[in-house]
Amino acid sequence: MQDYNLKRVFYIFAVLMLLVISYIFYTQSDLNRVDTNMVPIVIMILISAFVVLLFFDYLFKSSNFTSKKAVEIANINSIITPYKSDITLSDVAGLEDVKEDIKEIVDFLKEPGKYRDFGIKLPKGLLLVGPPGVGKTMIAKAIAGESGLPFFYQSGASFVHVYVGMGAKRVKELFDSAKKQKSAIIFIDEIDAVGKSRGDTNSDERDATLNQLLVEMDGFDKESNIMVIGATNQIEVLDEALLRAGRFDRRIYIPLPNIKEREEILKLHLKKKNYHLDINRLALISTGYSSATLATWVNEAAIKALKRGAKSIEFEDFDSVKESVMVGKKREMILDDGEKKIQSSYQSAKIFCAYRFGYDFDKVTLLQKDIVDTKSNFQSKQYLFNLIKLYLSGDEANKIFFDESYTNAKDDIKKARELAKNVVDEYGMGESIIPSGTDIAQLLHTAQAEVNLMLKKDKQKIRKISEKLLEKEFITKEDIKEILN
Ligand code: ADP
């Protein structure tokens, strides 16, 4: 824009100069005789005009090439184009519960009128929460594919800029482009890059970007049929404002695949290949693998089989590439048989507590970290105290069942300590209203002793939960009910 204006000024100036020169010639000359005194003056005018033109030309060029900011502005003004997704739910293996939720959302998107006529508000934002590689992007594409809506993809990181206001501008661009479509899916991958809680680290640029995102989400008119889907693997760092009603108020948790799901995912990726192996055995030895890792595993095994000149892929091919596929993946999630037993009793103690304390949950997997949603407005002292007990229960189970402590308790112990500190320091719920370290320690010790007693009393039942969890790698509230009664 700036460049265009400069160019225009430059041409107008040149034309004006020409007019002035011709006027001087006209007034100073007789019809066929030029006044010789005027020649040096005209030459002077021509030279100064030339210098001025050179100056403008320089200004024009410098604004064009030397300012990085100008280049960035130019890029931002580009329209963001959507694409048509050809992925459907049948491409997504496993995740049956998730698919049920998705079908409902697709129905909303396909027939918004049906819901509106009934006075139902359509969800605007959907947050897909889960570890990397479990299919969040794939699910977002499947929603677009199934509903036939244009799909806008942006990564949260692409909004993060050095210049204040630049990210916000990009967000606006994205939403403006989508609004032109009337119906569309906007997918923001790794939304935590922009959606991080404001205030913890001071960044004007990120705050401005996040504010713009909030403004855009609030600003849809009733008629537009646009759904914003965000993906993150750390919902706990997201700003509260993003999770409020009317924004990302629908959340779907996507866990790592369980044993049955791993079998289905392996089957899907092996579909067009020749293989001679027991897929169930592969599923058994891949606890903690994400769907994406399983896909890579199949591919690497196929390459291996091809290299050795075999006609079909065999178990040995999978076994020999197992280590290399896992390079760079988080080790703590991949468990051998012994570790699985420890994790299973650890998790069972937590599930047992969640059930006894009346927390809301449907289904918990072997590796799921947060088994209850703890974000609510008002929390009682009793609720928070029970939550501390829940966090400490796994560690107590390690001691009770294995007479040992293990590092799998690390994250929960940290959470218990932080929560106890908040209870005493921030909420003033300790023995005294004045914050004190002794109060925090006292709170943690009492919680630990109480949960230890509670677990010991129902040791056999927790063992049963653990066996079931080990077998299926997930357990439902119904299963727990059955075991406990
Ligand atoms: P995320 O967005 O959670 O990081 P992606 O959706 O990008 O994960 O998944 C990466 C790849 O893993 C996909 O392209 C696909 O090949 C495979 N994949 C993930 N989930 C599934 C699934 N449920 N069924 C089949 N393949 C899957």
PDB file of C-alpha atoms and ligand atoms in Angstrom, residues 91-95 130-139 187 189 231 265 268-269 291-293 295, ligand 1:
ATOM      1  CA  ASP A  91     -10.232 -43.353   7.726  1.00  0.00           C
ATOM      2  CA  VAL A  92      -9.997 -42.984  11.491  1.00  0.00           C
ATOM      3  CA  ALA A  93      -9.426 -46.303  13.252  1.00  0.00           C
ATOM      4  CA  GLY A  94     -10.553 -46.953  16.824  1.00  0.00           C
ATOM      5  CA  LEU A  95     -11.784 -44.000  18.915  1.00  0.00           C
ATOM      6  CA  GLY A 130      -4.561 -35.274  23.640  1.00  0.00           C
ATOM      7  CA  PRO A 131      -0.915 -36.264  23.238  1.00  0.00           C
ATOM      8  CA  PRO A 132       0.859 -35.794  19.887  1.00  0.00           C
ATOM      9  CA  GLY A 133       0.067 -38.209  17.086  1.00  0.00           C
ATOM     10  CA  VAL A 134      -3.280 -39.521  18.313  1.00  0.00           C
ATOM     11  CA  GLY A 135      -5.195 -38.182  15.323  1.00  0.00           C
ATOM     12  CA  LYS A 136      -6.392 -34.715  16.350  1.00  0.00           C
ATOM     13  CA  THR A 137      -5.623 -33.199  12.951  1.00  0.00           C
ATOM     14  CA  MET A 138      -7.128 -36.204  11.256  1.00  0.00           C
ATOM     15  CA  ILE A 139     -10.366 -35.825  13.226  1.00  0.00           C
ATOM     16  CA  PHE A 187      -8.564 -25.608  12.522  1.00  0.00           C
ATOM     17  CA  ASP A 189      -3.246 -26.759  15.566  1.00  0.00           C
ATOM     18  CA  ALA A 231      -5.888 -28.871  19.150  1.00  0.00           C
ATOM     19  CA  ILE A 265      -4.891 -48.974  13.593  1.00  0.00           C
ATOM     20  CA  LEU A 268      -5.769 -50.194   8.760  1.00  0.00           C
ATOM     21  CA  HIS A 269      -2.202 -49.288   7.892  1.00  0.00           C
ATOM     22  CA  SER A 291      -1.395 -43.821  16.270  1.00  0.00           C
ATOM     23  CA  ALA A 292       1.200 -41.851  14.341  1.00  0.00           C
ATOM     24  CA  THR A 293       4.013 -43.983  15.763  1.00  0.00           C
ATOM     25  CA  ALA A 295       1.769 -45.844  11.259  1.00  0.00           C
TER      26      ALA A 295
HETATM   27  P1  ADP B   1      -2.138 -35.185  16.015  1.00  0.00           P
HETATM   28  O1  ADP B   1      -2.816 -34.076  15.302  1.00  0.00           O
HETATM   29  O2  ADP B   1      -2.911 -35.693  17.189  1.00  0.00           O
HETATM   30  O3  ADP B   1      -0.718 -34.908  16.374  1.00  0.00           O
HETATM   31  P2  ADP B   1      -2.360 -36.497  13.457  1.00  0.00           P
HETATM   32  O4  ADP B   1      -3.804 -36.386  13.199  1.00  0.00           O
HETATM   33  O5  ADP B   1      -1.476 -35.508  12.797  1.00  0.00           O
HETATM   34  O6  ADP B   1      -2.079 -36.453  15.029  1.00  0.00           O
HETATM   35  O7  ADP B   1      -1.894 -37.984  13.106  1.00  0.00           O
HETATM   36  C1  ADP B   1      -0.704 -38.247  12.405  1.00  0.00           C
HETATM   37  C2  ADP B   1      -0.847 -39.494  11.557  1.00  0.00           C
HETATM   38  O8  ADP B   1      -1.098 -40.643  12.372  1.00  0.00           O
HETATM   39  C3  ADP B   1      -2.013 -39.468  10.594  1.00  0.00           C
HETATM   40  O9  ADP B   1      -1.673 -38.857   9.405  1.00  0.00           O
HETATM   41  C4  ADP B   1      -2.344 -40.948  10.414  1.00  0.00           C
HETATM   42  O10 ADP B   1      -1.504 -41.549   9.469  1.00  0.00           O
HETATM   43  C5  ADP B   1      -1.997 -41.525  11.754  1.00  0.00           C
HETATM   44  N1  ADP B   1      -3.177 -41.640  12.612  1.00  0.00           N
HETATM   45  C6  ADP B   1      -3.449 -40.904  13.699  1.00  0.00           C
HETATM   46  N2  ADP B   1      -4.585 -41.286  14.277  1.00  0.00           N
HETATM   47  C7  ADP B   1      -5.087 -42.300  13.540  1.00  0.00           C
HETATM   48  C8  ADP B   1      -6.252 -43.107  13.627  1.00  0.00           C
HETATM   49  N3  ADP B   1      -7.141 -42.982  14.629  1.00  0.00           N
HETATM   50  N4  ADP B   1      -6.450 -44.052  12.675  1.00  0.00           N
HETATM   51  C9  ADP B   1      -5.552 -44.198  11.697  1.00  0.00           C
HETATM   52  N5  ADP B   1      -4.441 -43.477  11.556  1.00  0.00           N
HETATM   53  C10 ADP B   1      -4.181 -42.532  12.463  1.00  0.00           C
END
